[in-house]
CSV table of C-alpha atoms and ligand atoms in Angstrom, one decimal:
chain,number,residue,atom,x,y,z
A,43,MET,CA,13.0,9.5,4.9
A,44,SER,CA,15.5,8.7,2.2
A,45,THR,CA,16.8,5.1,2.2
A,46,ALA,CA,17.9,2.5,-0.4
A,47,TYR,CA,14.6,0.7,0.1
A,48,ARG,CA,11.0,1.5,-0.9
A,49,THR,CA,7.7,-0.3,-0.6
A,50,ARG,CA,5.7,-1.8,-3.5
A,51,ILE,CA,2.3,-3.4,-3.4
A,52,ALA,CA,3.1,-7.0,-4.4
A,53,GLY,CA,-0.5,-8.4,-4.1
A,54,THR,CA,-4.0,-7.6,-3.0
A,55,GLY,CA,-7.0,-9.7,-1.9
A,56,SER,CA,-10.4,-9.3,-0.4
A,57,TYR,CA,-13.3,-11.3,0.9
A,58,LEU,CA,-16.9,-10.4,1.7
A,59,PRO,CA,-19.0,-13.0,3.5
A,60,PRO,CA,-21.9,-14.3,1.3
A,61,GLY,CA,-24.8,-13.3,3.7
A,62,LEU,CA,-26.6,-10.0,2.8
A,63,ILE,CA,-28.5,-7.4,4.7
A,64,THR,CA,-30.6,-5.5,2.1
A,65,ASN,CA,-32.4,-2.2,2.6
A,66,GLN,CA,-35.6,-4.1,2.5
A,67,ASP,CA,-34.4,-6.2,5.5
A,68,ILE,CA,-33.6,-3.0,7.4
A,69,GLU,CA,-37.0,-1.6,6.6
A,70,LYS,CA,-38.5,-4.5,8.6
A,71,MET,CA,-36.3,-3.7,11.6
A,72,VAL,CA,-36.5,0.1,12.0
A,73,ASP,CA,-38.5,3.1,10.7
A,74,THR,CA,-36.6,3.8,7.5
A,75,ASN,CA,-37.0,3.0,3.8
A,76,ASP,CA,-34.8,2.0,0.8
A,77,GLN,CA,-35.2,5.4,-0.9
A,78,TRP,CA,-34.0,7.4,2.2
A,79,ILE,CA,-31.0,5.0,2.7
A,80,VAL,CA,-30.0,5.2,-1.0
A,81,GLU,CA,-30.4,9.0,-1.2
A,82,ARG,CA,-28.5,9.7,2.0
A,83,THR,CA,-25.8,7.0,1.8
A,84,GLY,CA,-25.8,5.2,-1.6
A,85,ILE,CA,-25.9,1.9,0.2
A,86,LYS,CA,-28.1,-0.9,-1.2
A,87,HIS,CA,-26.9,-3.8,0.8
A,88,ARG,CA,-24.1,-4.9,3.1
A,89,HIS,CA,-22.5,-8.3,3.8
A,90,LYS,CA,-23.0,-10.1,7.1
A,91,ALA,CA,-20.9,-13.0,8.5
A,92,ASP,CA,-22.8,-15.9,10.0
A,93,LEU,CA,-22.6,-16.5,13.7
A,94,GLY,CA,-19.6,-18.8,14.3
A,95,VAL,CA,-17.5,-17.0,11.7
A,96,VAL,CA,-14.9,-14.7,13.3
A,97,THR,CA,-13.0,-11.7,12.0
A,98,THR,CA,-9.8,-13.7,11.4
A,99,ASP,CA,-11.7,-16.1,9.2
A,100,LEU,CA,-12.5,-13.2,6.8
A,101,ALA,CA,-8.9,-12.0,7.1
A,102,PHE,CA,-7.6,-15.5,6.3
A,103,GLN,CA,-9.7,-15.6,3.0
A,104,ALA,CA,-8.5,-12.2,1.9
A,105,THR,CA,-4.9,-13.0,2.8
A,106,GLN,CA,-4.9,-16.2,0.7
A,107,LYS,CA,-6.0,-14.2,-2.3
A,108,ALA,CA,-3.4,-11.5,-1.6
A,109,LEU,CA,-0.6,-14.1,-1.3
A,110,ALA,CA,-1.7,-15.8,-4.5
A,111,ASP,CA,-1.7,-12.4,-6.3
A,112,ALA,CA,1.8,-11.7,-5.0
A,113,GLY,CA,3.0,-15.2,-6.0
A,114,MET,CA,4.0,-15.9,-2.4
A,115,THR,CA,3.4,-18.3,0.4
A,116,ALA,CA,2.7,-17.3,4.0
A,117,ASN,CA,6.2,-18.5,5.2
A,118,GLN,CA,7.8,-15.7,3.2
A,119,LEU,CA,6.1,-13.1,5.4
A,120,ASP,CA,8.2,-11.2,8.0
A,121,LEU,CA,5.4,-9.3,9.8
A,122,ILE,CA,1.6,-9.2,10.1
A,123,ILE,CA,-0.2,-5.9,10.8
A,124,PHE,CA,-4.0,-6.3,11.4
A,125,ALA,CA,-6.3,-3.2,11.4
A,126,THR,CA,-9.5,-3.9,13.2
A,127,ILE,CA,-11.9,-2.6,15.9
A,128,THR,CA,-13.9,-5.8,15.9
A,129,GLY,CA,-11.3,-8.5,16.4
A,130,ASP,CA,-12.0,-12.0,17.5
A,131,GLN,CA,-11.5,-11.0,21.1
A,132,PRO,CA,-9.6,-8.2,23.0
A,133,THR,CA,-6.6,-10.4,23.5
A,134,PRO,CA,-4.7,-12.3,22.0
A,135,SER,CA,-4.6,-10.0,19.0
A,136,SER,CA,-6.2,-10.9,15.8
A,137,ALA,CA,-2.8,-10.7,14.1
A,138,CYS,CA,-1.5,-13.5,16.3
A,139,VAL,CA,-4.6,-15.6,15.7
A,140,LEU,CA,-4.2,-15.0,12.0
A,141,GLN,CA,-0.5,-16.0,12.1
A,142,HIS,CA,-1.5,-19.4,13.6
A,143,LYS,CA,-4.4,-19.9,11.0
A,144,LEU,CA,-1.8,-19.2,8.2
A,145,GLY,CA,0.3,-22.1,9.6
A,146,ILE,CA,3.3,-19.9,10.3
A,147,SER,CA,5.1,-19.1,13.5
A,148,SER,CA,7.6,-16.7,15.2
A,149,ILE,CA,7.1,-13.7,12.9
A,150,PRO,CA,5.9,-10.6,14.8
A,151,ALA,CA,2.2,-9.8,14.6
A,152,PHE,CA,0.1,-7.0,16.1
A,153,ASP,CA,-3.2,-5.2,15.8
A,154,ILE,CA,-3.8,-1.5,15.0
A,155,SER,CA,-6.9,0.3,16.4
A,156,ALA,CA,-7.6,3.3,14.4
A,157,ALA,CA,-11.2,2.4,13.3
A,158,CYS,CA,-11.9,3.1,9.7
A,159,SER,CA,-8.5,4.7,9.2
A,160,GLY,CA,-6.8,1.6,10.5
A,161,PHE,CA,-5.7,0.2,7.2
A,162,VAL,CA,-4.1,3.5,6.0
A,163,TYR,CA,-2.4,3.7,9.4
A,164,SER,CA,-1.2,0.1,9.0
A,165,ILE,CA,0.1,0.7,5.4
A,166,SER,CA,2.1,3.7,6.7
A,167,ILE,CA,3.6,1.6,9.5
A,168,ALA,CA,4.5,-1.2,7.1
A,169,ASP,CA,6.1,1.3,4.8
A,170,GLN,CA,8.4,2.6,7.6
A,171,PHE,CA,9.5,-1.0,8.5
A,172,ILE,CA,10.4,-1.6,4.9
A,173,ARG,CA,12.2,1.7,4.3
A,174,SER,CA,14.2,1.1,7.4
A,175,GLY,CA,15.4,-2.2,6.1
A,176,MET,CA,14.0,-4.2,8.9
A,177,TYR,CA,11.5,-6.3,7.0
A,178,LYS,CA,11.0,-7.4,3.3
A,179,ASN,CA,7.4,-8.8,3.1
A,180,ILE,CA,4.6,-7.6,5.3
A,181,LEU,CA,1.0,-8.7,5.4
A,182,VAL,CA,-1.4,-5.7,6.1
A,183,VAL,CA,-5.0,-6.7,6.7
A,184,GLY,CA,-8.1,-4.7,7.4
A,185,ALA,CA,-11.0,-6.9,8.6
A,186,GLU,CA,-14.2,-6.3,10.6
A,187,ILE,CA,-17.3,-8.1,11.7
A,188,ILE,CA,-18.9,-4.9,12.7
A,189,THR,CA,-22.5,-6.2,12.3
A,190,ARG,CA,-22.0,-7.9,15.7
A,191,PHE,CA,-21.7,-4.5,17.4
A,192,VAL,CA,-24.5,-2.8,15.6
A,193,ASN,CA,-27.9,-2.3,17.3
A,194,TYR,CA,-30.5,-3.2,14.7
A,195,LYS,CA,-33.0,-1.0,16.6
A,196,ASP,CA,-30.9,2.1,16.0
A,197,ARG,CA,-31.7,3.5,12.6
A,198,ASP,CA,-28.8,6.0,12.8
A,199,THR,CA,-26.2,3.3,12.7
A,200,CYS,CA,-27.8,0.0,11.4
A,201,ILE,CA,-28.2,1.3,7.8
A,202,LEU,CA,-24.5,1.8,7.4
A,203,PHE,CA,-22.3,-1.1,8.4
A,204,GLY,CA,-21.2,-4.4,6.9
A,205,ASP,CA,-18.6,-7.1,7.3
A,206,GLY,CA,-15.5,-7.8,5.2
A,207,ALA,CA,-11.8,-8.1,4.9
A,208,GLY,CA,-9.1,-6.8,2.6
A,209,ALA,CA,-5.3,-7.6,2.5
A,210,PHE,CA,-2.2,-6.2,0.9
A,211,ILE,CA,1.2,-7.9,0.7
A,212,VAL,CA,3.7,-5.0,0.7
A,213,SER,CA,7.3,-5.8,-0.2
A,214,ARG,CA,10.8,-4.3,-0.3
A,215,THR,CA,11.9,-2.9,-3.7
A,216,GLU,CA,14.8,-0.8,-4.9
A,217,ALA,CA,14.7,3.0,-4.5
A,218,ASN,CA,14.5,3.5,-8.3
A,219,ASP,CA,11.4,1.3,-8.7
A,220,PRO,CA,8.7,3.7,-10.1
A,221,ASN,CA,5.8,1.7,-8.5
A,222,VAL,CA,6.1,2.5,-4.9
A,223,ILE,CA,4.4,4.1,-1.9
A,224,PHE,CA,5.5,7.8,-2.0
A,225,SER,CA,4.2,9.0,1.4
A,226,SER,CA,1.6,8.7,4.0
A,227,HIS,CA,0.0,11.4,6.2
A,228,LEU,CA,-1.8,10.5,9.4
A,229,GLY,CA,-3.9,12.6,11.8
A,230,ALA,CA,-6.0,12.2,14.9
A,231,GLU,CA,-8.3,14.5,16.9
A,232,GLY,CA,-9.0,12.9,20.3
A,233,SER,CA,-11.2,15.8,21.3
A,234,LEU,CA,-13.8,14.5,18.8
A,235,GLY,CA,-13.7,11.0,20.2
A,236,ASP,CA,-17.3,11.1,21.4
A,237,LEU,CA,-18.7,11.3,17.8
A,238,PHE,CA,-18.4,7.5,17.4
A,239,VAL,CA,-18.0,5.2,20.4
A,240,LEU,CA,-18.4,1.7,21.6
A,241,PRO,CA,-18.8,2.4,25.3
A,242,ALA,CA,-18.5,-1.0,27.0
A,243,GLY,CA,-15.9,-3.7,27.1
A,244,GLY,CA,-12.9,-1.7,28.3
A,245,SER,CA,-11.6,-0.5,31.7
A,246,LYS,CA,-14.1,2.4,31.7
A,247,ILE,CA,-17.3,0.2,31.4
A,248,PRO,CA,-16.4,-3.5,31.8
A,249,PHE,CA,-18.9,-6.0,30.5
A,250,ARG,CA,-21.6,-6.4,33.2
A,251,GLN,CA,-25.3,-7.0,33.0
A,252,GLU,CA,-25.9,-3.3,33.6
A,253,ALA,CA,-23.8,-2.4,30.6
A,254,LEU,CA,-25.8,-4.8,28.5
A,255,ASP,CA,-29.1,-3.6,29.8
A,256,ALA,CA,-28.1,0.0,28.9
A,257,GLY,CA,-27.0,-1.1,25.4
A,258,GLU,CA,-23.5,0.1,25.9
A,259,HIS,CA,-22.1,-2.8,23.9
A,260,TRP,CA,-23.5,-1.2,20.7
A,261,PHE,CA,-21.8,1.5,18.5
A,262,ARG,CA,-23.2,5.0,19.0
A,263,MET,CA,-22.7,7.8,16.5
A,264,LYS,CA,-23.4,11.4,15.9
A,265,GLY,CA,-23.8,11.0,12.1
A,266,ARG,CA,-24.1,14.6,11.0
A,267,GLU,CA,-21.0,15.7,12.9
A,268,ILE,CA,-19.0,12.8,11.6
A,269,PHE,CA,-20.1,13.6,8.1
A,270,LYS,CA,-18.7,17.2,8.3
A,271,ASN,CA,-15.5,16.1,10.0
A,272,ALA,CA,-15.0,13.2,7.5
A,273,VAL,CA,-15.1,15.6,4.6
A,274,ARG,CA,-12.8,18.1,6.4
A,275,THR,CA,-10.2,15.6,7.6
A,276,MET,CA,-10.0,13.5,4.4
A,277,SER,CA,-9.7,16.7,2.3
A,278,ALA,CA,-6.9,17.9,4.6
A,279,VAL,CA,-4.8,14.7,4.5
A,280,CYS,CA,-5.3,14.4,0.7
A,281,ALA,CA,-4.1,18.0,0.3
A,282,GLN,CA,-1.0,17.2,2.4
A,283,ALA,CA,-0.3,14.2,0.2
A,284,LEU,CA,-0.5,16.3,-3.0
A,285,GLU,CA,1.5,19.2,-1.6
A,286,HIS,CA,4.2,16.9,-0.1
A,287,ASN,CA,4.7,15.1,-3.4
A,288,LYS,CA,4.2,18.2,-5.6
A,289,VAL,CA,1.5,16.6,-7.7
A,290,THR,CA,-1.8,17.9,-8.7
A,291,SER,CA,-5.1,16.1,-8.5
A,292,ALA,CA,-5.1,15.9,-12.3
A,293,GLU,CA,-2.1,13.6,-12.0
A,294,ILE,CA,-4.0,11.1,-9.8
A,295,ASP,CA,-5.5,8.2,-11.8
A,296,TRP,CA,-7.7,6.9,-8.9
A,297,LEU,CA,-8.9,8.1,-5.5
A,298,VAL,CA,-9.7,5.2,-3.2
A,299,PRO,CA,-11.5,6.7,-0.2
A,300,HIS,CA,-13.0,5.1,2.9
A,301,GLN,CA,-16.4,3.8,1.8
A,302,ALA,CA,-18.6,5.4,4.4
A,303,ASN,CA,-21.3,7.2,2.4
A,304,ASN,CA,-21.4,8.2,-1.3
A,305,ARG,CA,-22.1,11.9,-0.4
A,306,ILE,CA,-18.9,12.0,1.7
A,307,LEU,CA,-16.9,10.6,-1.2
A,308,GLU,CA,-18.5,13.1,-3.7
A,309,ALA,CA,-17.8,16.0,-1.3
A,310,VAL,CA,-14.1,15.0,-1.0
A,311,ALA,CA,-13.8,14.6,-4.8
A,312,ASP,CA,-15.5,18.0,-5.4
A,313,HIS,CA,-13.0,19.6,-3.0
A,314,PHE,CA,-10.2,18.6,-5.4
A,315,HIS,CA,-12.2,19.1,-8.6
A,316,PHE,CA,-11.6,15.4,-9.0
A,317,PRO,CA,-13.9,13.6,-11.6
A,318,LYS,CA,-16.4,11.3,-10.0
A,319,ASP,CA,-15.6,8.5,-12.4
A,320,LYS,CA,-12.1,8.4,-11.0
A,321,VAL,CA,-13.3,7.7,-7.5
A,322,ILE,CA,-13.5,4.1,-6.6
A,323,SER,CA,-16.9,3.5,-4.9
A,324,ILE,CA,-18.4,0.2,-4.0
A,325,VAL,CA,-20.3,1.6,-1.0
A,326,HIS,CA,-23.6,0.6,-2.7
A,327,GLU,CA,-22.8,-3.1,-2.5
A,328,MET,CA,-20.7,-3.2,0.7
A,329,GLY,CA,-21.7,-0.4,3.1
A,330,ASN,CA,-19.1,0.7,5.6
A,331,THR,CA,-16.8,-2.2,6.6
A,332,SER,CA,-14.6,0.2,8.7
A,333,ALA,CA,-10.9,-0.8,8.3
A,334,ALA,CA,-11.7,-3.1,5.4
A,335,THR,CA,-13.2,-0.6,3.0
A,336,VAL,CA,-10.0,0.8,1.5
A,337,PRO,CA,-8.3,-2.6,0.7
A,338,VAL,CA,-11.6,-4.2,-0.5
A,339,ALA,CA,-12.4,-1.2,-2.8
A,340,PHE,CA,-8.8,-1.2,-4.1
A,341,ASP,CA,-8.7,-5.0,-4.7
A,342,THR,CA,-12.1,-4.9,-6.4
A,343,ALA,CA,-10.9,-2.2,-8.8
A,344,VAL,CA,-7.6,-4.0,-9.5
A,345,ARG,CA,-9.5,-7.2,-10.3
A,346,ASP,CA,-12.2,-5.5,-12.5
A,347,GLY,CA,-9.4,-3.8,-14.5
A,348,ARG,CA,-9.9,-0.2,-13.4
A,349,ILE,CA,-6.7,0.2,-11.4
A,350,LYS,CA,-3.7,-0.9,-13.5
A,351,ARG,CA,0.0,-1.2,-12.7
A,352,GLY,CA,1.9,2.1,-13.1
A,353,GLN,CA,-1.1,4.2,-12.2
A,354,MET,CA,-1.1,6.9,-9.4
A,355,VAL,CA,-3.6,6.1,-6.6
A,356,LEU,CA,-4.5,8.1,-3.6
A,357,LEU,CA,-5.9,6.2,-0.6
A,358,THR,CA,-7.7,8.2,2.1
A,359,ALA,CA,-9.7,7.4,5.2
A,360,PHE,CA,-11.2,8.8,8.3
A,361,GLY,CA,-12.6,7.0,11.4
A,362,ALA,CA,-13.5,7.0,15.0
A,363,GLY,CA,-11.0,8.8,17.2
A,364,LEU,CA,-11.3,10.9,15.1
A,365,THR,CA,-8.5,9.5,13.0
A,366,SER,CA,-7.6,10.2,9.4
A,367,GLY,CA,-5.0,9.3,6.8
A,368,SER,CA,-3.9,9.4,3.2
A,369,CYS,CA,-1.3,7.4,1.2
A,370,LEU,CA,-0.1,8.3,-2.2
A,371,LEU,CA,1.4,5.4,-4.3
A,372,ARG,CA,2.1,4.3,-7.8
A,373,TYR,CA,0.6,0.8,-8.2
B,149,ACO,N1,-34.2,6.5,8.0
B,149,ACO,C1,-35.0,7.6,7.8
B,149,ACO,N2,-34.8,8.8,8.5
B,149,ACO,C2,-33.7,8.9,9.2
B,149,ACO,C3,-32.8,7.8,9.4
B,149,ACO,C4,-33.1,6.6,8.7
B,149,ACO,N3,-32.3,5.5,8.8
B,149,ACO,N4,-31.8,8.2,10.2
B,149,ACO,C5,-32.1,9.5,10.5
B,149,ACO,N5,-33.2,9.9,9.9
B,149,ACO,C6,-33.9,11.2,10.0
B,149,ACO,C7,-33.4,12.0,11.2
B,149,ACO,O1,-34.1,11.7,12.3
B,149,ACO,C8,-33.6,13.4,10.7
B,149,ACO,O2,-35.0,13.7,10.9
B,149,ACO,P1,-35.4,15.2,11.3
B,149,ACO,O3,-35.0,16.1,10.2
B,149,ACO,O4,-36.9,15.1,11.4
B,149,ACO,O5,-34.7,15.5,12.6
B,149,ACO,C9,-33.4,13.4,9.2
B,149,ACO,O6,-33.5,12.0,8.9
B,149,ACO,C10,-32.0,13.9,8.8
B,149,ACO,O7,-31.0,13.3,9.7
B,149,ACO,P2,-29.5,13.6,9.5
B,149,ACO,O8,-28.8,12.9,10.6
B,149,ACO,O9,-29.3,15.1,9.3
B,149,ACO,O10,-29.2,12.9,8.1
B,149,ACO,P3,-27.9,12.9,7.3
B,149,ACO,O11,-28.2,13.5,5.9
B,149,ACO,O12,-26.8,13.5,8.0
B,149,ACO,O13,-27.7,11.4,7.1
B,149,ACO,C11,-26.2,9.7,7.9
B,149,ACO,C12,-27.4,10.6,8.2
B,149,ACO,C13,-26.5,8.8,6.7
B,149,ACO,C14,-25.9,8.9,9.2
B,149,ACO,C15,-25.0,10.7,7.6
B,149,ACO,O14,-24.9,11.7,8.6
B,149,ACO,C16,-23.7,9.9,7.6
B,149,ACO,O15,-23.4,9.1,6.7
B,149,ACO,N6,-22.7,10.3,8.5
B,149,ACO,C17,-21.5,9.6,8.6
B,149,ACO,C18,-21.6,8.4,9.3
B,149,ACO,C19,-20.3,7.6,9.3
B,149,ACO,O16,-19.5,7.6,8.3
B,149,ACO,N7,-20.1,6.8,10.3
B,149,ACO,C20,-18.9,6.0,10.4
B,149,ACO,C21,-18.3,6.2,11.7
B,149,ACO,S1,-16.5,6.2,11.6
B,149,ACO,C22,-15.9,4.7,12.1
B,149,ACO,O17,-14.7,4.8,12.3
B,149,ACO,C23,-16.6,3.5,12.2
């Protein structure tokens, strides 16, 4: 698409709730140990929101930081896009709840359900709205309270997930601004949907006592298959980004991948002969926060001085669906 407008990242913010679940805590719940978890995933602890705190509360905190970073107030926003699979409730959308919490009204607001790829999907959607000239300033949030849907008797899943929120303010800029989003590439393979599911709560298995008794309100995962497909799909969408923009991996300053498992991140980096010290990884201190991992990792690296204005950054994610996405930008 070639228009007079392009999209820049005006500000970022993130928020992780203070409660922690350490590997030692998990050792007390299931048959596992710290060494196994660290070797297989890299994760040392994850954050957990207290009961009573809801997903839009985390998103609100991240948004306030992103607005401050952009030097903006909420009433300058034109649209809210909220990526989540663990929103406050099925309806109304978390985006609408967040709009109200921000003390603003009337601007459009909607949720995106693409699991861990949700934030990259949402950035791509925001970019299209800005390039088309429809909106100037868009809040894109990825937030999850995923620990509420995790069975702490299932060692396959409970070692992985944590809660958190990240937010970007993306804004219209002129076409000749060098610091813009260049492209995004999205994918989905519905045939692999059964690799990661939350069976109950929809029209297929409504919430009933039998569903609760069968544990169908917990996430279920085929970890080994997800692992292989995560490496394959993220490598594919990153290759698309490089090819489309005619850049080599040597020209990328930072890779910000979905923070699922350190070994997955390393495998994707190896695929592109990308040095590991240019891969932003905070998986050890956060675990997998689904749609929140990419914006939280990005914001963390901006605030600790690793990602600087003018640098080339490649975002990539995969998630249930199976979904995948990449986004190449100059920050
Ligand atoms: N502690 C100790 N042993 C364990 C544990 C555990 N927590 N979990 C599994 N094991 C055992 C298995 O039973 C198996 O034993 P066996 O060899 O006797 O059969 C052995 O460890 C190896 O199991 P694998 O499943 O092959 O282990 P793997 O190296 O694949 O690691 C893991 C498992 C960490 C889950 C990995 O596959 C992974 O990270 N996959 C990706 C998961 C992911 O990213 N999910 C996100 C979903 S996407 C979304 O949108 C939310």
